[in-house]
Tab-separated table of C-alpha atoms in Angstrom:
chain	number	residue	atom	x	y	z
A	113	MET	CA	15.952	14.804	-7.267
A	114	THR	CA	16.335	11.644	-5.633
A	115	LEU	CA	13.948	9.280	-5.669
A	116	LYS	CA	13.725	8.161	-1.258
A	117	ALA	CA	12.686	4.675	-1.630
A	118	PRO	CA	9.815	3.021	0.345
A	119	GLU	CA	10.415	1.199	3.324
A	120	LEU	CA	9.286	-2.488	2.343
A	121	LEU	CA	7.345	-4.234	5.170
A	122	LEU	CA	6.463	-7.884	5.309
A	123	PRO	CA	4.675	-9.995	7.419
A	124	ALA	CA	6.082	-12.882	9.539
A	125	GLY	CA	3.860	-15.174	10.459
A	126	SER	CA	6.849	-17.538	12.106
A	127	LEU	CA	10.485	-17.037	11.968
A	128	ASP	CA	10.897	-18.767	8.782
A	129	LYS	CA	8.928	-16.661	7.260
A	130	MET	CA	10.422	-14.088	8.531
A	131	ARG	CA	14.348	-15.113	7.505
A	132	ALA	CA	12.268	-15.662	3.962
A	133	ALA	CA	10.705	-11.985	3.836
A	134	TYR	CA	14.828	-10.245	4.753
A	135	ASP	CA	16.362	-12.954	1.847
A	136	PHE	CA	14.353	-11.551	-0.971
A	137	GLY	CA	14.235	-7.744	-0.136
A	138	ALA	CA	12.344	-6.451	3.603
A	139	ASP	CA	13.953	-4.356	5.043
A	140	ALA	CA	10.851	-4.938	8.521
A	141	VAL	CA	8.903	-7.675	8.947
A	142	TYR	CA	5.337	-7.195	11.918
A	143	ALA	CA	4.243	-10.051	14.310
A	144	GLY	CA	1.307	-10.713	15.755
A	145	GLN	CA	1.255	-10.040	19.700
A	146	PRO	CA	-0.523	-12.885	21.026
A	147	ARG	CA	-3.681	-12.474	22.714
A	148	TYR	CA	-3.775	-8.816	21.326
A	149	SER	CA	-3.202	-8.806	17.961
A	150	LEU	CA	-5.821	-9.632	14.797
A	151	ARG	CA	-4.213	-12.853	14.323
A	152	ALA	CA	-4.306	-14.808	17.359
A	153	ARG	CA	-4.983	-18.088	15.523
A	154	ASN	CA	-2.247	-19.822	13.303
A	155	ASN	CA	0.352	-17.655	15.110
A	156	GLU	CA	3.411	-19.095	15.708
A	157	PHE	CA	4.798	-16.233	17.502
A	158	ARG	CA	5.544	-16.425	21.513
A	159	LEU	CA	7.471	-14.408	23.425
A	160	GLU	CA	10.123	-16.690	23.001
A	161	GLN	CA	9.561	-16.238	18.966
A	162	ILE	CA	9.334	-12.294	19.353
A	163	ALA	CA	12.757	-12.209	21.132
A	164	GLN	CA	14.738	-13.846	18.515
A	165	GLY	CA	12.888	-12.573	15.556
A	166	ILE	CA	13.924	-9.388	17.417
A	167	GLN	CA	17.722	-9.865	17.285
A	168	GLU	CA	18.043	-11.849	14.376
A	169	ALA	CA	16.230	-8.527	12.362
A	170	HIS	CA	18.777	-6.725	14.083
A	171	THR	CA	21.794	-8.387	13.833
A	172	ARG	CA	20.982	-8.100	10.356
A	173	GLY	CA	20.302	-4.478	10.132
A	174	LYS	CA	16.465	-5.242	9.593
A	175	LYS	CA	13.485	-3.697	12.026
A	176	PHE	CA	10.752	-5.803	13.249
A	177	PHE	CA	7.243	-4.325	14.039
A	178	VAL	CA	4.799	-6.037	16.711
A	179	THR	CA	1.388	-5.556	15.813
A	180	SER	CA	-0.805	-5.578	19.035
A	181	ASN	CA	-4.276	-4.271	17.017
A	182	LEU	CA	-7.199	-5.490	18.671
A	183	ILE	CA	-9.330	-3.084	19.611
A	184	ALA	CA	-9.996	-3.976	23.615
A	185	HIS	CA	-12.362	-5.321	25.665
A	186	ASN	CA	-12.430	-4.533	29.220
A	187	ASP	CA	-10.132	-8.430	30.341
A	188	LYS	CA	-7.992	-7.764	28.214
A	189	VAL	CA	-6.689	-4.009	29.415
A	190	ARG	CA	-6.720	-5.858	32.693
A	191	THR	CA	-3.682	-7.185	31.561
A	192	TYR	CA	-2.350	-5.453	28.773
A	193	LEU	CA	0.231	-3.592	30.677
A	194	ARG	CA	1.325	-6.765	32.472
A	195	ASP	CA	2.161	-9.074	29.159
A	196	MET	CA	3.303	-6.359	27.196
A	197	GLU	CA	6.084	-4.998	29.772
A	198	PRO	CA	7.999	-8.166	29.277
A	199	VAL	CA	7.362	-7.626	24.929
A	200	MET	CA	8.366	-4.179	25.591
A	201	ASP	CA	11.728	-5.236	26.898
A	202	LEU	CA	12.899	-6.834	23.945
A	203	LYS	CA	13.403	-3.492	22.136
A	204	PRO	CA	11.151	-3.795	18.623
A	205	ASP	CA	11.259	-1.097	16.280
A	206	ALA	CA	7.531	-0.317	16.785
A	207	PHE	CA	4.065	-1.562	17.851
A	208	ILE	CA	1.245	-1.245	15.502
A	209	MET	CA	-1.510	-0.779	17.147
A	210	ALA	CA	-5.564	0.365	17.040
A	211	ASP	CA	-7.248	0.623	20.593
A	212	PRO	CA	-7.028	5.271	21.625
A	213	GLY	CA	-7.596	3.426	25.283
A	214	LEU	CA	-4.251	1.010	25.110
A	215	MET	CA	-1.700	3.631	23.512
A	216	MET	CA	-3.180	6.140	26.206
A	217	MET	CA	-1.437	3.834	28.652
A	218	VAL	CA	1.041	2.151	26.822
A	219	LYS	CA	2.297	5.766	26.289
A	220	GLU	CA	2.212	6.845	29.893
A	221	LYS	CA	3.939	4.079	31.296
A	222	TRP	CA	6.652	4.413	28.229
A	223	PRO	CA	6.603	7.295	26.558
A	224	GLU	CA	9.528	6.724	24.191
A	225	ALA	CA	7.699	3.915	22.632
A	226	GLU	CA	7.302	3.732	19.168
A	227	ILE	CA	3.928	3.292	18.117
A	228	HIS	CA	2.305	3.035	14.039
A	229	LEU	CA	-1.572	3.618	13.961
A	230	SER	CA	-3.119	0.211	12.475
A	231	VAL	CA	-4.593	0.340	9.327
A	232	GLN	CA	-8.073	-0.930	11.994
A	233	ALA	CA	-8.619	2.522	12.802
A	234	ASN	CA	-8.944	3.643	9.487
A	235	THR	CA	-7.584	7.130	8.474
A	236	THR	CA	-8.635	8.303	5.426
A	237	ASN	CA	-7.845	12.438	6.045
A	238	TRP	CA	-5.198	14.381	6.900
A	239	ALA	CA	-6.953	16.144	9.720
A	240	THR	CA	-7.282	13.083	11.714
A	241	VAL	CA	-3.475	12.041	10.780
A	242	LYS	CA	-2.974	15.611	12.698
A	243	PHE	CA	-4.231	14.311	15.401
A	244	TRP	CA	-2.393	10.975	15.834
A	245	GLN	CA	0.336	12.561	15.737
A	246	LYS	CA	-0.526	15.632	18.475
A	247	ALA	CA	-1.122	11.275	20.488
A	248	GLY	CA	2.257	10.475	19.348
A	249	VAL	CA	2.094	8.576	17.472
A	250	SER	CA	4.820	8.156	14.797
A	251	ARG	CA	3.272	6.454	11.780
A	252	ILE	CA	0.065	6.268	10.396
A	253	ILE	CA	-0.663	3.332	7.428
A	254	LEU	CA	-3.781	4.799	5.873
A	255	SER	CA	-6.648	3.158	5.744
A	256	ARG	CA	-7.505	1.113	2.231
A	257	GLU	CA	-9.936	3.197	0.835
A	258	LEU	CA	-8.043	5.628	-0.081
A	259	SER	CA	-7.292	6.751	-3.259
A	260	LEU	CA	-3.849	8.187	-5.281
A	261	ASP	CA	-4.531	11.559	-5.187
A	262	GLU	CA	-6.558	11.237	-1.158
A	263	ILE	CA	-3.337	9.391	-0.356
A	264	GLU	CA	-1.295	12.592	-1.808
A	265	LYS	CA	-2.661	15.406	-0.061
A	266	ILE	CA	-2.138	13.946	2.762
A	267	ARG	CA	1.360	13.697	2.308
A	268	GLN	CA	1.451	17.768	1.540
A	269	GLU	CA	-0.357	18.618	4.724
A	270	CYS	CA	1.119	16.483	6.625
A	271	PRO	CA	4.828	16.371	5.556
A	272	ASP	CA	6.341	15.539	9.001
A	273	MET	CA	4.281	12.623	9.975
A	274	GLU	CA	5.648	9.195	8.258
A	275	ILE	CA	2.669	7.255	6.371
A	276	GLU	CA	2.689	3.439	5.058
A	277	VAL	CA	0.288	1.472	2.635
A	278	PHE	CA	-0.733	-1.664	1.505
A	279	VAL	CA	0.357	-2.495	-1.881
A	280	HIS	CA	-0.984	-6.821	-1.975
A	281	GLY	CA	-2.887	-8.910	-0.251
A	282	ALA	CA	-6.267	-9.826	0.723
A	283	LEU	CA	-9.331	-6.938	0.916
A	284	CYS	CA	-11.639	-7.064	4.059
A	285	ILE	CA	-15.479	-6.181	2.535
A	286	ALA	CA	-16.199	-4.692	4.861
A	287	TYR	CA	-14.273	-0.982	5.896
A	288	SER	CA	-10.570	-2.032	6.576
A	289	GLY	CA	-10.862	-5.322	8.921
A	290	ARG	CA	-14.067	-4.135	10.446
A	291	CYS	CA	-16.123	-7.317	9.320
A	292	LEU	CA	-19.458	-8.455	11.352
A	293	LEU	CA	-20.302	-11.092	9.194
A	294	SER	CA	-17.806	-13.972	11.511
A	295	GLY	CA	-18.636	-12.620	14.983
A	296	TYR	CA	-22.581	-12.770	13.559
A	297	PHE	CA	-22.635	-16.465	12.131
A	298	ASN	CA	-19.664	-18.415	14.325
A	299	HIS	CA	-19.179	-15.826	17.108
A	300	ARG	CA	-15.959	-15.396	16.498
A	301	ASP	CA	-14.824	-11.174	16.746
A	302	PRO	CA	-12.429	-10.132	13.844
A	303	ASN	CA	-11.861	-6.897	16.008
A	304	GLN	CA	-10.228	-10.378	18.663
A	305	GLY	CA	-7.974	-11.291	16.338
A	306	THR	CA	-10.574	-14.400	15.215
A	307	CYS	CA	-11.704	-14.298	11.764
A	308	THR	CA	-13.173	-16.559	10.053
A	309	ASN	CA	-13.017	-15.734	6.656
A	310	ALA	CA	-16.871	-15.632	6.388
A	311	CYS	CA	-17.190	-14.021	3.268
A	312	ARG	CA	-15.520	-16.398	1.459
A	313	TRP	CA	-17.434	-18.936	1.949
A	314	ASP	CA	-20.407	-20.047	-0.388
A	315	TYR	CA	-23.517	-19.692	-0.037
A	316	LYS	CA	-26.850	-20.041	-1.368
A	317	THR	CA	-29.826	-17.955	-0.476
A	318	HIS	CA	-33.642	-18.977	0.518
A	319	ASP	CA	-36.058	-16.085	0.858
A	320	ALA	CA	-38.183	-16.132	4.380
A	321	ALA	CA	-40.778	-14.692	6.031
A	322	VAL	CA	-40.639	-12.795	9.280
A	323	ASP	CA	-42.985	-13.921	11.921
A	324	PRO	CA	-45.139	-11.282	12.973
A	325	ASN	CA	-45.229	-12.624	16.557
A	326	THR	CA	-41.673	-13.019	17.258
A	327	GLY	CA	-39.708	-11.418	14.507
A	328	GLU	CA	-37.851	-14.966	13.687
A	329	ALA	CA	-37.561	-15.391	9.662
A	330	LEU	CA	-38.838	-18.700	8.845
A	331	ALA	CA	-38.074	-20.464	4.919
A	332	GLN	CA	-39.674	-20.136	2.144
A	333	THR	CA	-39.484	-22.505	-0.541
A	334	MET	CA	-36.556	-21.062	-3.172
A	335	GLU	CA	-36.834	-23.769	-6.261
A	336	GLN	CA	-33.190	-21.951	-8.063
A	337	GLY	CA	-30.196	-20.589	-6.469
A	338	PHE	CA	-29.169	-17.294	-5.923
A	339	ASN	CA	-28.522	-15.205	-9.091
A	340	PHE	CA	-26.563	-12.698	-8.977
A	341	GLU	CA	-27.833	-11.050	-12.673
A	342	SER	CA	-30.936	-10.575	-11.058
A	343	ALA	CA	-30.880	-9.647	-7.607
A	344	LYS	CA	-28.630	-6.991	-8.749
A	345	ASN	CA	-31.096	-5.780	-11.364
A	346	ASP	CA	-33.969	-5.739	-8.727
A	347	ALA	CA	-31.121	-4.346	-6.186
A	348	ASP	CA	-30.791	-1.038	-8.965
A	349	ASN	CA	-34.697	-1.573	-9.179
A	350	GLN	CA	-35.709	-1.254	-5.371
A	351	PHE	CA	-32.750	1.012	-4.716
A	352	SER	CA	-34.312	4.693	-2.641
A	353	THR	CA	-32.571	6.787	-2.782
A	354	CYS	CA	-33.349	7.062	-6.782
A	355	GLY	CA	-35.949	8.659	-8.577
A	356	ASP	CA	-38.445	10.113	-6.156
A	357	GLY	CA	-36.096	9.102	-3.089
A	358	GLN	CA	-39.498	7.231	-1.853
A	359	ARG	CA	-38.562	4.419	0.070
A	360	HIS	CA	-39.164	0.917	-2.054
A	361	PRO	CA	-41.772	-1.528	-0.079
A	362	LYS	CA	-39.172	-4.469	-0.297
A	363	ALA	CA	-36.222	-2.470	0.943
A	364	ASP	CA	-36.333	-4.608	3.886
A	365	GLN	CA	-36.270	-8.191	2.937
A	366	VAL	CA	-34.622	-10.748	5.202
A	367	TYR	CA	-33.438	-13.748	3.267
A	368	LEU	CA	-31.971	-17.221	4.844
A	369	LEU	CA	-28.248	-18.127	3.781
A	370	GLU	CA	-27.101	-22.149	3.416
A	371	GLU	CA	-23.747	-22.019	3.857
A	372	LYS	CA	-22.150	-25.017	1.432
A	373	GLY	CA	-20.323	-26.707	4.092
A	374	ARG	CA	-23.003	-26.392	6.467
A	375	PRO	CA	-26.181	-27.229	4.515
A	376	GLY	CA	-30.090	-27.321	6.218
A	377	GLU	CA	-28.397	-24.844	8.706
A	378	LEU	CA	-30.189	-21.672	7.501
A	379	MET	CA	-28.733	-18.189	8.474
A	380	PRO	CA	-31.002	-15.198	9.171
A	381	ILE	CA	-30.086	-11.888	7.086
A	382	MET	CA	-31.579	-8.945	5.883
A	383	GLU	CA	-30.990	-6.932	3.013
A	384	ASP	CA	-31.649	-3.363	3.449
A	385	GLU	CA	-32.451	-0.767	0.082
A	386	HIS	CA	-28.433	-0.263	-0.288
A	387	GLY	CA	-27.706	-4.826	-0.610
A	388	THR	CA	-26.085	-7.229	1.474
A	389	TYR	CA	-22.688	-7.003	0.887
A	390	ILE	CA	-22.061	-10.801	1.509
A	391	MET	CA	-19.246	-10.676	-1.220
A	392	ASN	CA	-15.629	-12.058	-1.898
A	393	SER	CA	-13.199	-9.267	-2.880
A	394	LYS	CA	-10.437	-9.809	-5.146
A	395	ASP	CA	-6.599	-9.831	-3.512
A	396	LEU	CA	-5.475	-6.268	-3.576
A	397	ARG	CA	-2.643	-5.610	-6.164
A	398	ALA	CA	-0.465	-2.054	-6.585
A	399	VAL	CA	3.279	-3.078	-7.249
A	400	GLU	CA	2.405	-0.815	-11.083
A	401	HIS	CA	1.554	1.944	-8.720
A	402	VAL	CA	4.793	1.846	-6.975
A	403	GLU	CA	6.189	4.660	-8.234
A	404	ARG	CA	3.761	6.339	-7.941
A	405	LEU	CA	3.846	6.316	-4.347
A	406	ALA	CA	7.676	6.306	-3.969
A	407	LYS	CA	7.347	10.176	-5.736
A	408	ILE	CA	4.401	10.941	-3.229
A	409	GLY	CA	6.535	10.145	-0.229
A	410	VAL	CA	4.623	6.438	0.923
A	411	ASP	CA	7.271	5.433	4.371
A	412	SER	CA	6.285	2.343	3.674
A	413	LEU	CA	4.941	-0.511	1.563
A	414	LYS	CA	3.099	-2.945	2.871
A	415	ILE	CA	2.235	-6.843	2.489
A	416	GLU	CA	-0.580	-8.324	3.801
A	417	GLY	CA	-1.128	-12.154	4.832
A	418	ARG	CA	0.891	-13.418	8.376
A	419	THR	CA	-1.695	-16.113	7.465
A	420	LYS	CA	0.254	-17.115	4.047
A	421	SER	CA	2.666	-19.767	2.945
A	422	LEU	CA	6.690	-19.012	3.152
A	423	TYR	CA	6.422	-19.219	-0.897
A	424	TYR	CA	3.879	-15.882	-0.598
A	425	VAL	CA	6.562	-13.935	1.644
A	426	ALA	CA	9.440	-14.996	-0.600
A	427	ARG	CA	7.560	-13.975	-4.228
A	428	THR	CA	5.772	-10.878	-2.647
A	429	ALA	CA	9.109	-9.108	-1.384
A	430	GLN	CA	11.132	-10.410	-4.585
A	431	VAL	CA	8.723	-8.648	-7.249
A	432	TYR	CA	7.520	-5.542	-4.770
A	433	ARG	CA	11.864	-5.277	-3.744
A	434	ARG	CA	12.319	-4.874	-7.549
A	435	ALA	CA	9.540	-2.747	-8.738
A	436	ILE	CA	10.927	-0.173	-5.532
A	437	ASP	CA	14.330	-1.211	-7.356
A	438	ASP	CA	13.206	-0.345	-10.692
A	439	ALA	CA	10.914	3.496	-9.639
A	440	VAL	CA	14.335	4.336	-7.926
A	441	ALA	CA	16.321	4.165	-10.384
A	442	GLY	CA	14.481	5.952	-12.683
A	443	ARG	CA	13.618	2.182	-14.783
A	444	PRO	CA	10.013	1.936	-16.605
A	445	PHE	CA	7.674	-0.277	-14.893
A	446	ASN	CA	8.369	-3.871	-15.844
A	447	PRO	CA	5.401	-5.900	-16.476
A	448	GLU	CA	7.023	-8.958	-15.897
A	449	LEU	CA	6.449	-8.294	-12.664
A	450	ILE	CA	2.762	-8.783	-12.538
A	451	THR	CA	3.400	-11.933	-14.682
A	452	GLU	CA	4.814	-13.197	-11.409
A	453	LEU	CA	2.240	-12.374	-9.444
A	454	GLU	CA	0.467	-14.740	-11.214
A	455	GLY	CA	2.732	-17.193	-9.463
A	456	LEU	CA	0.637	-16.811	-6.045
A	457	ALA	CA	-2.729	-18.124	-6.219
A	458	ASN	CA	-5.708	-15.335	-6.104
A	459	ARG	CA	-8.735	-14.355	-5.431
A	460	GLY	CA	-8.655	-12.390	-8.961
A	461	TYR	CA	-6.398	-9.034	-8.941
A	462	THR	CA	-7.630	-5.223	-8.306
A	463	GLY	CA	-6.203	-2.298	-7.794
A	464	GLY	CA	-8.427	-1.312	-5.045
A	465	LEU	CA	-9.409	1.717	-4.451
A	466	LEU	CA	-6.176	3.268	-5.413
A	467	GLU	CA	-8.077	4.267	-8.640
A	468	ARG	CA	-11.261	4.765	-9.270
A	469	ARG	CA	-13.352	1.871	-11.145
A	470	PRO	CA	-16.722	0.205	-11.131
A	471	ALA	CA	-18.006	-2.419	-8.430
A	472	ASN	CA	-17.448	-5.626	-9.721
A	473	ASP	CA	-13.885	-4.802	-11.149
A	474	TYR	CA	-13.754	-5.107	-6.726
A	475	GLN	CA	-15.573	-8.326	-6.507
A	476	ASN	CA	-15.275	-11.948	-6.896
A	477	TYR	CA	-18.205	-12.793	-7.573
A	478	GLU	CA	-17.876	-16.287	-9.257
A	479	THR	CA	-15.720	-18.084	-6.299
A	480	GLY	CA	-14.613	-17.777	-2.691
A	481	HIS	CA	-11.032	-19.605	-2.893
A	482	SER	CA	-7.949	-18.621	-4.466
A	483	VAL	CA	-7.242	-19.994	-7.988
A	484	LEU	CA	-3.543	-20.884	-9.255
A	485	GLN	CA	-3.109	-18.428	-12.844
A	486	ARG	CA	1.077	-19.671	-13.349
A	487	SER	CA	2.724	-21.477	-11.320
A	488	HIS	CA	2.886	-24.158	-8.521
A	489	PHE	CA	4.977	-24.139	-5.345
A	490	VAL	CA	6.036	-27.410	-5.077
A	491	GLY	CA	9.418	-27.685	-2.764
A	492	GLU	CA	12.172	-26.189	-1.053
A	493	VAL	CA	16.015	-26.987	-0.651
A	494	ARG	CA	16.995	-28.306	1.825
A	495	GLY	CA	20.587	-28.954	0.538
A	496	TRP	CA	22.943	-29.147	-2.207
A	497	ALA	CA	25.669	-31.484	-3.126
A	498	ASP	CA	27.838	-33.089	-5.890
A	499	GLY	CA	25.881	-30.970	-8.384
A	500	LEU	CA	22.420	-32.685	-6.675
A	501	ALA	CA	20.010	-30.421	-4.533
A	502	GLU	CA	18.211	-32.001	-1.877
A	503	VAL	CA	14.651	-31.552	-2.573
A	504	GLU	CA	11.698	-31.326	0.131
A	505	THR	CA	8.868	-31.113	-1.952
A	506	LYS	CA	5.903	-29.451	-1.000
A	507	ASN	CA	3.577	-30.182	-3.867
A	508	ARG	CA	3.403	-33.369	-6.786
A	509	PHE	CA	6.006	-32.635	-9.897
A	510	GLN	CA	7.699	-34.874	-11.777
A	511	VAL	CA	10.156	-35.389	-14.800
A	512	GLY	CA	9.338	-32.966	-17.490
A	513	ASP	CA	7.502	-30.608	-15.901
A	514	THR	CA	10.119	-26.559	-16.667
A	515	LEU	CA	10.607	-25.521	-12.386
A	516	GLU	CA	11.383	-22.193	-11.589
A	517	ILE	CA	13.892	-21.819	-9.386
A	518	ILE	CA	13.581	-18.713	-7.180
A	519	HIS	CA	16.836	-17.296	-5.199
A	520	PRO	CA	17.908	-14.228	-3.773
A	521	GLN	CA	19.737	-13.817	-5.921
A	522	GLY	CA	17.842	-14.328	-9.139
A	523	ASN	CA	15.603	-16.991	-10.455
A	524	ARG	CA	15.756	-18.902	-12.954
A	525	ARG	CA	13.866	-21.846	-15.432
A	526	VAL	CA	15.071	-25.394	-15.925
A	527	LYS	CA	13.855	-28.868	-17.056
A	528	LEU	CA	13.752	-31.587	-15.184
A	529	GLU	CA	15.114	-33.894	-16.841
A	530	LYS	CA	15.557	-36.904	-13.711
A	531	MET	CA	15.199	-36.697	-10.454
A	532	PHE	CA	16.432	-39.477	-7.549
A	533	ASN	CA	15.015	-40.571	-4.346
A	534	LEU	CA	17.659	-40.247	-2.020
A	535	ASP	CA	18.674	-43.847	-1.687
A	536	GLY	CA	20.076	-42.609	-5.930
A	537	GLU	CA	17.373	-44.952	-7.281
A	538	PRO	CA	15.682	-42.765	-10.100
A	539	VAL	CA	11.687	-41.564	-10.077
A	540	GLU	CA	9.684	-39.643	-12.896
A	541	VAL	CA	7.319	-38.738	-9.720
A	542	ALA	CA	7.997	-36.785	-6.658
A	543	GLN	CA	4.463	-36.680	-5.019
A	544	GLY	CA	3.141	-33.964	-2.146
A	545	ASN	CA	5.543	-32.683	1.421
A	546	PRO	CA	7.181	-34.821	2.540
A	547	VAL	CA	9.169	-36.792	0.481
A	548	ARG	CA	12.921	-35.933	-0.311
A	549	VAL	CA	14.009	-36.310	-4.167
A	550	ARG	CA	17.421	-34.877	-5.146
A	551	ILE	CA	17.984	-33.356	-8.711
A	552	PRO	CA	20.090	-31.699	-10.092
A	553	LEU	CA	21.115	-27.893	-10.244
A	554	ALA	CA	23.906	-25.604	-10.697
A	555	GLY	CA	24.621	-22.541	-9.399
A	556	PRO	CA	23.111	-20.232	-6.225
A	557	VAL	CA	20.748	-23.179	-4.767
A	558	ASP	CA	21.017	-22.966	-0.400
A	559	GLY	CA	17.369	-21.838	0.673
A	560	ALA	CA	15.971	-22.004	-3.487
A	561	LEU	CA	12.404	-22.747	-3.406
A	562	ILE	CA	10.915	-24.345	-6.304
A	563	SER	CA	8.042	-23.789	-8.192
A	564	ARG	CA	6.170	-26.254	-11.066
A	565	LEU	CA	5.159	-23.965	-14.445
A	566	LEU	CA	2.149	-24.353	-15.547
C-alpha cells in the first residue's frame, strides 16, 4: 500500500515567513485574522497582507488558512460577520475556528465555507469528531492531550473526516491553550489573543496567611526560595486522594508569588491538594513519530510558532519535510533530523502526550527561556556577485567560525576564511543586525539562511 503524504502546515506570522515556509517545504500556512485570532499581538497580517498571502499561495499551488479562533465575547460577535466578509471574499482555503456560535453564523451566511476546528475546542474522542462533522466542519485539529493510540482510534472510527495533529512547537501548561495565568496576573486574556506567556516567568514563592476578616492574602517571612524537590515531596505527602481519601488540612494553602521582573509585587495564588501548576512546559518535538502518524492516516501535521523567527519557520519546515518524504519513500527514520532541531532555541524537547511519560518529561523546572544547543542564527543572504554573498547579519560571527548554509536545495557547512565590508575592506568580525558584510560562497545561495555552529 502506498503511504499518503500528510500535509505539512507551517505558521506565517508575516509574508516573509510565509514565503520561507513554502520555500523550505510547507504545503500550507496559517495566519491569524486581526482581532479574531489568538495572535492579536505580534501579527503582521492585516487585510492587505492576507490578500497578498492568499494570492501568492495559490500562484504557487499552496494553501492558505486564516485563523479566526478566539472565544468571542458579545462585542466581537456584534462585529464578526461585518469584518469577516472582506476576508471571505479573498477565498482562503479554510478558516480555523473554535467558537461554535461564530461557526454557526459563518455557516448560515456562507454555507460553502471550509471550517477547520481549532485545537482550542479540545477534541479528544471520536464521538466529538462526529458531532462536529454533522455541524459542517471539514477538519478537526485534535487536542494535544492525545496519545498516538488515541489518534489511531479516532481515525478508525472517523475514516471520512480530515484530522490534523500538532507535531512541533510550544506546549501550553493549561489544556490546549485555555491558560488563566495571563488573565489573572496581567488582565490579558489568552483566548482574546493577548497571552503574555506568564507560565515562562521566573517565580519565587512566599508563604502567606489569609486574613479571616477580609480574605486577603498576607505575606509571611520566607528565608529561602522555592525548592522544587521539597515542594514535590510535600505535595506527595498531602495528596488527598491517596490513603484514606481524607482531605489534608493544608490542601488549601495560599502562597504569594514574586516574579523576577517585578520585585516586591506579590501575587496570591491558591494551592489545593493537587498542587500549583505554575510550570514551564518543554517544547513539543514529534519528528520521530511522523512515520507512525502518516501510517495512521493523519491528514495534516502542524507546527506551532506564528511569533517565532523566519529561521525557525525555515528550519522546521525543512526538517519535517524530509521526515515526511522519508516516511512516504519507506526510508528508516534519520536521527540527524533530531540533531538539526537542536539548532533551534528550545526549552528542552518532549514528545508531549503522544507517548505516556513521567510528568517531569513534559516540564522544564529549571529555566523558562529558550536555550541554544547546537547552532545560532547569524544572517540572511541578500545578494550574490563575483563569488561573494552579501549577508545581512542577525547575530555576531567572525572569521574562523564554521557556518551552516541553509537552503531549500540542501544545506552545507563552510569554514569562514575571510570576510569583507561593503567597501571591500577585510574585516574579522561581523556584529549583529543591521551590519552587512560579504563572504565567499559558491553554489546556490539566493535566499539562504546562515547559522553559526556552536
